[in-house]
């Protein structure tokens, strides 16, 4: 089994639930879990995000990972941890946020837009780096990253990822993906969400199957 295969499964596909309301958290979480998602992120600029994190963590099986996104401060890290968050995702590289996340035993997913950001994150203890915005970095730029970032570090592009371009990113060295508006938007029906989730998970599984056959 090669490096990409081992790191893609099972939690490398992260559902970004920006705008999630606590009243829909359980139904949305169960819908995504049924499709095969095992990592869910509630950005803190959503309505009552900590409550949604609590609900998701309570409603979903133990093999699901629930976390907070758009985390910018150490206090937010602590509040998210208290709500049951298991991972902390940020749009930026904040060494203090990363160090506090690691100290509390949570997975750190800091955002990085340059290799320098990524190495700052790694130096602070992160073992997962969110490539953000992925559309700006681009495939060619990302390939240059993979030439210098240690192989044990998981690289997850976020921004513009769909079932149509996931394979291209994986071939360039991605070891996971954050999926936002192509999956979830506030007000989207559960039927639509399920259809989108199924397509994304299928594409993800096909990548794993192809890697395992190599």
mmCIF file of N, CA, C and O in Angstrom, residues 24-71:
data_model
loop_
_atom_site.group_PDB
_atom_site.id
_atom_site.type_symbol
_atom_site.label_atom_id
_atom_site.label_comp_id
_atom_site.label_asym_id
_atom_site.label_seq_id
_atom_site.Cartn_x
_atom_site.Cartn_y
_atom_site.Cartn_z
ATOM 1 N N UNK A 24 -30.464 21.387 12.792
ATOM 2 C CA UNK A 24 -30.298 20.425 11.700
ATOM 3 C C UNK A 24 -29.039 19.583 11.852
ATOM 4 O O UNK A 24 -28.776 18.704 11.026
ATOM 5 N N UNK A 25 -28.272 19.818 12.907
ATOM 6 C CA UNK A 25 -26.974 19.172 13.043
ATOM 7 C C UNK A 25 -27.072 17.650 13.060
ATOM 8 O O UNK A 25 -26.320 16.958 12.363
ATOM 9 N N UNK A 26 -27.988 17.114 13.837
ATOM 10 C CA UNK A 26 -28.077 15.656 13.943
ATOM 11 C C UNK A 26 -28.444 15.025 12.603
ATOM 12 O O UNK A 26 -27.813 14.040 12.173
ATOM 13 N N UNK A 27 -29.448 15.580 11.931
ATOM 14 C CA UNK A 27 -29.882 15.013 10.654
ATOM 15 C C UNK A 27 -28.787 15.114 9.592
ATOM 16 O O UNK A 27 -28.554 14.161 8.831
ATOM 17 N N UNK A 28 -28.107 16.252 9.533
ATOM 18 C CA UNK A 28 -27.022 16.432 8.571
ATOM 19 C C UNK A 28 -25.876 15.471 8.879
ATOM 20 O O UNK A 28 -25.325 14.819 7.981
ATOM 21 N N UNK A 29 -25.507 15.373 10.155
ATOM 22 C CA UNK A 29 -24.434 14.469 10.539
ATOM 23 C C UNK A 29 -24.737 13.025 10.186
ATOM 24 O O UNK A 29 -23.884 12.304 9.639
ATOM 25 N N UNK A 30 -25.944 12.588 10.475
ATOM 26 C CA UNK A 30 -26.331 11.209 10.185
ATOM 27 C C UNK A 30 -26.383 10.943 8.685
ATOM 28 O O UNK A 30 -26.011 9.859 8.223
ATOM 29 N N UNK A 31 -26.812 11.936 7.918
ATOM 30 C CA UNK A 31 -26.849 11.826 6.469
ATOM 31 C C UNK A 31 -25.437 11.632 5.908
ATOM 32 O O UNK A 31 -25.188 10.735 5.087
ATOM 33 N N UNK A 32 -24.512 12.462 6.356
ATOM 34 C CA UNK A 32 -23.141 12.372 5.870
ATOM 35 C C UNK A 32 -22.460 11.089 6.323
ATOM 36 O O UNK A 32 -21.708 10.464 5.565
ATOM 37 N N UNK A 33 -22.735 10.682 7.545
ATOM 38 C CA UNK A 33 -22.153 9.436 8.056
ATOM 39 C C UNK A 33 -22.640 8.254 7.218
ATOM 40 O O UNK A 33 -21.863 7.357 6.874
ATOM 41 N N UNK A 34 -23.919 8.253 6.865
ATOM 42 C CA UNK A 34 -24.481 7.168 6.062
ATOM 43 C C UNK A 34 -23.821 7.088 4.687
ATOM 44 O O UNK A 34 -23.696 6.005 4.105
ATOM 45 N N UNK A 35 -23.393 8.232 4.166
ATOM 46 C CA UNK A 35 -22.728 8.252 2.861
ATOM 47 C C UNK A 35 -21.274 7.819 2.944
ATOM 48 O O UNK A 35 -20.678 7.484 1.913
ATOM 49 N N UNK A 36 -20.700 7.845 4.139
ATOM 50 C CA UNK A 36 -19.317 7.409 4.296
ATOM 51 C C UNK A 36 -18.365 8.455 4.844
ATOM 52 O O UNK A 36 -17.192 8.166 5.064
ATOM 53 N N UNK A 37 -18.852 9.675 5.075
ATOM 54 C CA UNK A 37 -17.998 10.691 5.701
ATOM 55 C C UNK A 37 -17.736 10.309 7.151
ATOM 56 O O UNK A 37 -18.646 9.894 7.872
ATOM 57 N N UNK A 38 -16.488 10.483 7.578
ATOM 58 C CA UNK A 38 -16.138 10.177 8.953
ATOM 59 C C UNK A 38 -15.494 11.357 9.675
ATOM 60 O O UNK A 38 -15.126 11.239 10.842
ATOM 61 N N UNK A 39 -15.354 12.492 8.983
ATOM 62 C CA UNK A 39 -14.822 13.705 9.608
ATOM 63 C C UNK A 39 -15.711 14.887 9.239
ATOM 64 O O UNK A 39 -15.954 15.137 8.057
ATOM 65 N N UNK A 40 -16.191 15.590 10.262
ATOM 66 C CA UNK A 40 -17.085 16.727 10.052
ATOM 67 C C UNK A 40 -16.552 17.936 10.801
ATOM 68 O O UNK A 40 -16.181 17.834 11.973
ATOM 69 N N UNK A 41 -16.551 19.067 10.121
ATOM 70 C CA UNK A 41 -16.036 20.315 10.686
ATOM 71 C C UNK A 41 -17.134 21.369 10.701
ATOM 72 O O UNK A 41 -17.756 21.631 9.673
ATOM 73 N N UNK A 42 -17.357 21.977 11.853
ATOM 74 C CA UNK A 42 -18.313 23.075 11.979
ATOM 75 C C UNK A 42 -17.529 24.379 12.142
ATOM 76 O O UNK A 42 -16.924 24.615 13.190
ATOM 77 N N UNK A 43 -17.481 25.229 11.120
ATOM 78 C CA UNK A 43 -16.771 26.501 11.258
ATOM 79 C C UNK A 43 -17.394 27.361 12.358
ATOM 80 O O UNK A 43 -18.624 27.392 12.520
ATOM 81 N N UNK A 44 -16.554 28.071 13.084
ATOM 82 C CA UNK A 44 -17.037 28.857 14.217
ATOM 83 C C UNK A 44 -17.802 30.100 13.810
ATOM 84 O O UNK A 44 -18.404 30.753 14.674
ATOM 85 N N UNK A 45 -17.819 30.426 12.520
ATOM 86 C CA UNK A 45 -18.661 31.540 12.088
ATOM 87 C C UNK A 45 -20.041 31.052 11.637
ATOM 88 O O UNK A 45 -20.756 31.754 10.928
ATOM 89 N N UNK A 46 -20.406 29.859 12.077
ATOM 90 C CA UNK A 46 -21.757 29.331 11.880
ATOM 91 C C UNK A 46 -22.608 29.709 13.090
ATOM 92 O O UNK A 46 -22.079 30.058 14.150
ATOM 93 N N UNK A 47 -23.943 29.608 12.980
ATOM 94 C CA UNK A 47 -24.807 29.910 14.132
ATOM 95 C C UNK A 47 -24.615 28.889 15.266
ATOM 96 O O UNK A 47 -24.724 27.693 15.025
ATOM 97 N N UNK A 48 -24.312 29.341 16.453
ATOM 98 C CA UNK A 48 -24.139 28.471 17.621
ATOM 99 C C UNK A 48 -23.280 27.241 17.301
ATOM 100 O O UNK A 48 -23.685 26.099 17.513
ATOM 101 N N UNK A 49 -22.065 27.461 16.823
ATOM 102 C CA UNK A 49 -21.246 26.342 16.363
ATOM 103 C C UNK A 49 -20.887 25.334 17.456
ATOM 104 O O UNK A 49 -20.834 24.131 17.193
ATOM 105 N N UNK A 50 -20.648 25.822 18.665
ATOM 106 C CA UNK A 50 -20.272 24.904 19.734
ATOM 107 C C UNK A 50 -21.411 23.957 20.086
ATOM 108 O O UNK A 50 -21.192 22.785 20.397
ATOM 109 N N UNK A 51 -22.631 24.474 20.002
ATOM 110 C CA UNK A 51 -23.790 23.615 20.246
ATOM 111 C C UNK A 51 -23.902 22.553 19.162
ATOM 112 O O UNK A 51 -24.195 21.386 19.452
ATOM 113 N N UNK A 52 -23.668 22.937 17.917
ATOM 114 C CA UNK A 52 -23.715 21.960 16.824
ATOM 115 C C UNK A 52 -22.638 20.895 16.991
ATOM 116 O O UNK A 52 -22.878 19.707 16.726
ATOM 117 N N UNK A 53 -21.461 21.303 17.448
ATOM 118 C CA UNK A 53 -20.389 20.333 17.704
ATOM 119 C C UNK A 53 -20.819 19.346 18.784
ATOM 120 O O UNK A 53 -20.625 18.127 18.657
ATOM 121 N N UNK A 54 -21.413 19.855 19.847
ATOM 122 C CA UNK A 54 -21.892 18.982 20.924
ATOM 123 C C UNK A 54 -22.920 17.977 20.410
ATOM 124 O O UNK A 54 -22.870 16.788 20.753
ATOM 125 N N UNK A 55 -23.848 18.458 19.589
ATOM 126 C CA UNK A 55 -24.894 17.596 19.056
ATOM 127 C C UNK A 55 -24.310 16.517 18.145
ATOM 128 O O UNK A 55 -24.652 15.326 18.245
ATOM 129 N N UNK A 56 -23.420 16.918 17.252
ATOM 130 C CA UNK A 56 -22.810 15.965 16.337
ATOM 131 C C UNK A 56 -22.015 14.906 17.099
ATOM 132 O O UNK A 56 -22.100 13.704 16.794
ATOM 133 N N UNK A 57 -21.254 15.362 18.076
ATOM 134 C CA UNK A 57 -20.430 14.403 18.827
ATOM 135 C C UNK A 57 -21.304 13.414 19.585
ATOM 136 O O UNK A 57 -20.978 12.223 19.700
ATOM 137 N N UNK A 58 -22.427 13.881 20.085
ATOM 138 C CA UNK A 58 -23.339 13.010 20.822
ATOM 139 C C UNK A 58 -24.092 12.056 19.900
ATOM 140 O O UNK A 58 -24.348 10.901 20.262
ATOM 141 N N UNK A 59 -24.426 12.518 18.697
ATOM 142 C CA UNK A 59 -25.294 11.749 17.805
ATOM 143 C C UNK A 59 -24.560 10.706 16.978
ATOM 144 O O UNK A 59 -25.140 9.674 16.624
ATOM 145 N N UNK A 60 -23.293 10.957 16.671
ATOM 146 C CA UNK A 60 -22.586 10.093 15.733
ATOM 147 C C UNK A 60 -21.782 9.007 16.434
ATOM 148 O O UNK A 60 -21.354 9.170 17.587
ATOM 149 N N UNK A 61 -21.541 7.886 15.759
ATOM 150 C CA UNK A 61 -20.750 6.801 16.330
ATOM 151 C C UNK A 61 -19.322 7.233 16.661
ATOM 152 O O UNK A 61 -18.845 8.273 16.190
ATOM 153 N N UNK A 62 -18.652 6.407 17.434
ATOM 154 C CA UNK A 62 -17.319 6.752 17.931
ATOM 155 C C UNK A 62 -16.283 6.891 16.823
ATOM 156 O O UNK A 62 -15.269 7.589 17.006
ATOM 157 N N UNK A 63 -16.508 6.244 15.669
ATOM 158 C CA UNK A 63 -15.508 6.330 14.608
ATOM 159 C C UNK A 63 -15.638 7.605 13.783
ATOM 160 O O UNK A 63 -14.842 7.845 12.874
ATOM 161 N N UNK A 64 -16.623 8.433 14.099
ATOM 162 C CA UNK A 64 -16.739 9.741 13.457
ATOM 163 C C UNK A 64 -15.899 10.753 14.227
ATOM 164 O O UNK A 64 -15.832 10.713 15.457
ATOM 165 N N UNK A 65 -15.256 11.649 13.495
ATOM 166 C CA UNK A 65 -14.456 12.709 14.086
ATOM 167 C C UNK A 65 -15.186 14.028 13.876
ATOM 168 O O UNK A 65 -15.563 14.364 12.751
ATOM 169 N N UNK A 66 -15.389 14.769 14.952
ATOM 170 C CA UNK A 66 -16.099 16.045 14.895
ATOM 171 C C UNK A 66 -15.156 17.157 15.337
ATOM 172 O O UNK A 66 -14.451 17.011 16.348
ATOM 173 N N UNK A 67 -15.134 18.238 14.579
ATOM 174 C CA UNK A 67 -14.217 19.301 14.928
ATOM 175 C C UNK A 67 -14.742 20.688 14.640
ATOM 176 O O UNK A 67 -15.846 20.871 14.119
ATOM 177 N N UNK A 68 -13.935 21.661 14.993
ATOM 178 C CA UNK A 68 -14.251 23.075 14.790
ATOM 179 C C UNK A 68 -13.374 23.638 13.685
ATOM 180 O O UNK A 68 -12.205 23.288 13.562
ATOM 181 N N UNK A 69 -13.966 24.528 12.877
ATOM 182 C CA UNK A 69 -13.215 25.182 11.823
ATOM 183 C C UNK A 69 -13.214 26.690 11.983
ATOM 184 O O UNK A 69 -13.907 27.237 12.838
ATOM 185 N N UNK A 70 -12.406 27.351 11.151
ATOM 186 C CA UNK A 70 -12.230 28.804 11.224
ATOM 187 C C UNK A 70 -11.863 29.209 12.657
ATOM 188 O O UNK A 70 -12.390 30.179 13.210
ATOM 189 N N UNK A 71 -10.963 28.453 13.245
ATOM 190 C CA UNK A 71 -10.508 28.709 14.614
ATOM 191 C C UNK A 71 -9.299 29.636 14.544
ATOM 192 O O UNK A 71 -8.278 29.301 13.946
#
